[in-house]
mmCIF file of C-alpha atoms in Angstrom:
data_model
loop_
_atom_site.group_PDB
_atom_site.id
_atom_site.type_symbol
_atom_site.label_atom_id
_atom_site.label_comp_id
_atom_site.label_asym_id
_atom_site.label_seq_id
_atom_site.Cartn_x
_atom_site.Cartn_y
_atom_site.Cartn_z
ATOM 1 C CA MET A 1 -0.591 17.412 -0.125
ATOM 2 C CA ALA A 2 -2.535 18.532 2.935
ATOM 3 C CA GLU A 3 -0.699 18.991 6.198
ATOM 4 C CA ILE A 4 -1.055 15.659 7.966
ATOM 5 C CA LYS A 5 -1.139 16.227 11.723
ATOM 6 C CA ASP A 6 -1.519 12.575 12.766
ATOM 7 C CA PRO A 7 -0.176 10.144 10.118
ATOM 8 C CA GLU A 8 -1.330 7.126 12.141
ATOM 9 C CA ASN A 9 -4.929 8.378 11.900
ATOM 10 C CA THR A 10 -4.859 9.573 8.296
ATOM 11 C CA ILE A 11 -5.892 7.519 5.252
ATOM 12 C CA VAL A 12 -4.846 8.258 1.674
ATOM 13 C CA ILE A 13 -7.139 6.813 -0.988
ATOM 14 C CA THR A 14 -5.798 6.936 -4.531
ATOM 15 C CA LEU A 15 -8.548 7.473 -7.103
ATOM 16 C CA LYS A 16 -8.172 7.743 -10.894
ATOM 17 C CA ASP A 17 -8.207 11.539 -10.649
ATOM 18 C CA GLY A 18 -5.854 11.863 -7.664
ATOM 19 C CA PRO A 19 -5.412 11.328 -3.931
ATOM 20 C CA VAL A 20 -8.085 11.785 -1.277
ATOM 21 C CA VAL A 21 -6.742 12.465 2.220
ATOM 22 C CA ILE A 22 -9.004 11.447 5.102
ATOM 23 C CA GLU A 23 -8.502 12.451 8.718
ATOM 24 C CA LEU A 24 -9.803 9.612 10.905
ATOM 25 C CA LEU A 25 -11.635 10.584 14.093
ATOM 26 C CA SER A 26 -10.212 7.981 16.462
ATOM 27 C CA ASP A 27 -11.382 9.930 19.509
ATOM 28 C CA VAL A 28 -15.005 9.796 18.255
ATOM 29 C CA ALA A 29 -15.185 6.289 16.751
ATOM 30 C CA PRO A 30 -12.137 4.240 17.810
ATOM 31 C CA LYS A 31 -13.459 0.846 16.637
ATOM 32 C CA HIS A 32 -14.395 2.093 13.158
ATOM 33 C CA THR A 33 -11.084 3.900 12.667
ATOM 34 C CA ALA A 34 -9.138 0.847 13.861
ATOM 35 C CA ARG A 35 -11.050 -1.361 11.382
ATOM 36 C CA MET A 36 -10.376 0.985 8.463
ATOM 37 C CA LYS A 37 -6.664 1.062 9.279
ATOM 38 C CA GLU A 38 -6.534 -2.729 9.666
ATOM 39 C CA LEU A 39 -8.204 -3.315 6.288
ATOM 40 C CA ALA A 40 -6.049 -0.646 4.608
ATOM 41 C CA ARG A 41 -2.868 -2.204 5.993
ATOM 42 C CA ALA A 42 -3.984 -5.631 4.744
ATOM 43 C CA GLY A 43 -4.548 -4.208 1.243
ATOM 44 C CA ALA A 44 -8.202 -5.290 1.455
ATOM 45 C CA TYR A 45 -9.562 -1.976 0.110
ATOM 46 C CA ASP A 46 -7.265 -1.859 -2.931
ATOM 47 C CA ASN A 47 -9.229 -2.126 -6.219
ATOM 48 C CA VAL A 48 -12.627 -2.098 -4.467
ATOM 49 C CA ALA A 49 -15.405 -0.484 -6.518
ATOM 50 C CA PHE A 50 -17.674 2.389 -5.604
ATOM 51 C CA HIS A 51 -20.823 0.279 -6.005
ATOM 52 C CA ARG A 52 -23.479 2.846 -5.038
ATOM 53 C CA VAL A 53 -22.981 6.477 -6.002
ATOM 54 C CA ILE A 54 -25.944 8.841 -5.779
ATOM 55 C CA ASP A 55 -25.528 12.368 -7.134
ATOM 56 C CA GLY A 56 -25.909 14.987 -4.403
ATOM 57 C CA PHE A 57 -25.935 12.300 -1.700
ATOM 58 C CA MET A 58 -22.931 10.003 -1.312
ATOM 59 C CA ALA A 59 -20.414 7.536 -2.801
ATOM 60 C CA GLN A 60 -20.385 4.101 -1.142
ATOM 61 C CA THR A 61 -17.542 1.564 -1.291
ATOM 62 C CA GLY A 62 -15.684 -0.898 0.897
ATOM 63 C CA ASP A 63 -17.308 -4.263 0.097
ATOM 64 C CA VAL A 64 -14.040 -6.200 0.297
ATOM 65 C CA ALA A 65 -15.831 -9.544 -0.240
ATOM 66 C CA ASN A 66 -17.685 -8.810 -3.498
ATOM 67 C CA ALA A 67 -16.455 -5.552 -5.028
ATOM 68 C CA ASN A 68 -12.718 -6.076 -5.632
ATOM 69 C CA MET A 69 -12.477 -5.357 -9.345
ATOM 70 C CA GLU A 70 -9.342 -7.514 -9.673
ATOM 71 C CA LYS A 71 -10.645 -10.567 -7.757
ATOM 72 C CA ASN A 72 -14.025 -12.161 -8.461
ATOM 73 C CA TYR A 73 -15.830 -8.830 -8.952
ATOM 74 C CA ASN A 74 -19.575 -9.396 -8.897
ATOM 75 C CA PRO A 75 -21.568 -6.219 -9.641
ATOM 76 C CA GLY A 76 -24.799 -7.989 -8.654
ATOM 77 C CA ARG A 77 -23.426 -8.821 -5.203
ATOM 78 C CA ALA A 78 -21.346 -5.666 -4.665
ATOM 79 C CA GLY A 79 -22.629 -3.914 -1.584
ATOM 80 C CA THR A 80 -23.875 -7.086 0.115
ATOM 81 C CA GLY A 81 -20.648 -8.127 1.820
ATOM 82 C CA GLY A 82 -18.016 -7.039 4.260
ATOM 83 C CA SER A 83 -14.793 -8.436 5.625
ATOM 84 C CA ASP A 84 -14.205 -11.699 7.466
ATOM 85 C CA MET A 85 -14.030 -9.764 10.744
ATOM 86 C CA PRO A 86 -16.992 -9.343 13.098
ATOM 87 C CA ASP A 87 -19.433 -6.469 12.675
ATOM 88 C CA LEU A 88 -18.827 -3.314 14.685
ATOM 89 C CA PRO A 89 -21.055 -1.751 17.335
ATOM 90 C CA ALA A 90 -22.472 1.656 16.444
ATOM 91 C CA GLU A 91 -20.365 4.618 17.605
ATOM 92 C CA PHE A 92 -22.914 7.370 17.100
ATOM 93 C CA SER A 93 -21.896 10.905 18.027
ATOM 94 C CA LYS A 94 -23.079 14.484 17.712
ATOM 95 C CA LEU A 95 -20.906 15.007 14.608
ATOM 96 C CA PRO A 96 -23.075 15.944 11.623
ATOM 97 C CA HIS A 97 -22.963 14.199 8.249
ATOM 98 C CA ASP A 98 -21.502 17.214 6.456
ATOM 99 C CA ARG A 99 -19.975 17.279 2.971
ATOM 100 C CA GLY A 100 -16.780 15.236 2.988
ATOM 101 C CA THR A 101 -17.488 13.246 6.141
ATOM 102 C CA ILE A 102 -17.036 9.477 6.153
ATOM 103 C CA GLY A 103 -19.917 7.367 7.404
ATOM 104 C CA ALA A 104 -20.089 3.669 8.224
ATOM 105 C CA ALA A 105 -22.468 1.829 5.894
ATOM 106 C CA ARG A 106 -24.647 -0.780 7.583
ATOM 107 C CA SER A 107 -27.868 -2.769 7.278
ATOM 108 C CA GLN A 108 -31.022 -1.987 9.274
ATOM 109 C CA ASN A 109 -29.200 -3.197 12.398
ATOM 110 C CA PRO A 110 -27.246 -0.228 13.858
ATOM 111 C CA ASN A 111 -24.511 -2.665 14.984
ATOM 112 C CA SER A 112 -23.891 -4.189 11.547
ATOM 113 C CA ALA A 113 -21.168 -1.936 10.097
ATOM 114 C CA ASN A 114 -18.151 -3.919 8.918
ATOM 115 C CA SER A 115 -15.960 -2.700 6.049
ATOM 116 C CA GLN A 116 -18.238 -0.565 3.886
ATOM 117 C CA PHE A 117 -18.293 3.211 4.134
ATOM 118 C CA PHE A 118 -19.561 6.235 2.277
ATOM 119 C CA ILE A 119 -18.314 9.733 1.578
ATOM 120 C CA ASN A 120 -20.980 12.435 1.729
ATOM 121 C CA PHE A 121 -21.227 14.664 -1.378
ATOM 122 C CA GLY A 122 -23.342 17.187 0.533
ATOM 123 C CA ASP A 123 -24.642 17.956 3.996
ATOM 124 C CA ASN A 124 -26.828 14.927 4.756
ATOM 125 C CA HIS A 125 -28.052 15.860 8.210
ATOM 126 C CA PHE A 126 -31.012 13.474 7.990
ATOM 127 C CA LEU A 127 -28.384 10.745 8.678
ATOM 128 C CA ASN A 128 -27.223 12.381 11.929
ATOM 129 C CA GLY A 129 -27.310 10.050 14.918
ATOM 130 C CA GLN A 130 -28.150 7.045 12.721
ATOM 131 C CA TYR A 131 -24.799 6.240 11.094
ATOM 132 C CA THR A 132 -21.333 6.411 12.628
ATOM 133 C CA VAL A 133 -19.200 9.339 11.405
ATOM 134 C CA TYR A 134 -15.525 8.400 11.701
ATOM 135 C CA GLY A 135 -13.563 10.588 9.323
ATOM 136 C CA ARG A 136 -13.520 13.621 7.053
ATOM 137 C CA VAL A 137 -11.888 14.436 3.744
ATOM 138 C CA ILE A 138 -9.247 17.122 4.305
ATOM 139 C CA GLU A 139 -7.974 17.151 0.714
ATOM 140 C CA GLY A 140 -9.118 15.784 -2.631
ATOM 141 C CA MET A 141 -12.888 16.201 -2.394
ATOM 142 C CA GLU A 142 -12.777 17.399 -6.012
ATOM 143 C CA HIS A 143 -11.648 13.851 -6.932
ATOM 144 C CA VAL A 144 -14.522 12.314 -4.943
ATOM 145 C CA ASP A 145 -16.923 14.586 -6.849
ATOM 146 C CA LYS A 146 -15.783 12.923 -10.128
ATOM 147 C CA ILE A 147 -16.667 9.330 -9.094
ATOM 148 C CA ALA A 148 -19.000 7.663 -11.621
ATOM 149 C CA ARG A 149 -22.665 7.715 -10.562
ATOM 150 C CA GLY A 150 -25.065 4.784 -10.475
ATOM 151 C CA GLU A 151 -26.516 1.974 -8.350
ATOM 152 C CA PRO A 152 -24.298 0.304 -9.518
ATOM 153 C CA PRO A 153 -22.454 2.557 -11.958
ATOM 154 C CA VAL A 154 -22.168 1.115 -15.494
ATOM 155 C CA ASN A 155 -18.388 1.617 -15.365
ATOM 156 C CA PRO A 156 -17.604 1.919 -11.655
ATOM 157 C CA ASP A 157 -14.645 3.780 -10.290
ATOM 158 C CA ARG A 158 -12.485 2.076 -7.714
ATOM 159 C CA MET A 159 -10.175 2.813 -4.853
ATOM 160 C CA ILE A 160 -6.872 2.069 -6.602
ATOM 161 C CA SER A 161 -5.058 1.952 -3.274
ATOM 162 C CA VAL A 162 -5.843 2.754 0.360
ATOM 163 C CA LYS A 163 -2.956 3.403 2.736
ATOM 164 C CA VAL A 164 -2.425 4.632 6.270
ATOM 165 C CA ALA A 165 -0.301 7.785 5.872
ATOM 166 C CA ALA A 166 2.141 6.588 8.557
ATOM 167 C CA ASP A 167 3.006 3.628 6.281
ATOM 168 C CA ALA A 168 3.424 5.596 3.056
#
């Protein structure tokens, strides 16, 4: 596994094809990184589907309300919910949406991010300054590349488990 410099700010997502290690950027987006760690520690992300996966663009997941494939999964509602916590204010930065970066999914309102996020398949610089970047894949991008495509995918992949590395 990748060398983990800061286990408290590293997330390990287990996918069907293997682990994805994400370095959280707590210095850039402290509220978003804190939320991801809180939801991971609560087990809220476990079994949540990738509900919107666009080839060459990104894989979106994190709807803990409607996309848990083990609890009341609703493909028609997946992507419309969040957590029971309040929405987060935007934490825009100069960091580009490069391949492997993690972005906060939101509605039209810049301050509406909650639990959903996306992993960029490519350099999506048209998103720069419009969506909070709060992490980057440091290992396992080849597993992200294998996530089933679709809006929603016919047979969606899921995050089997999401853990803070310090807790593993």
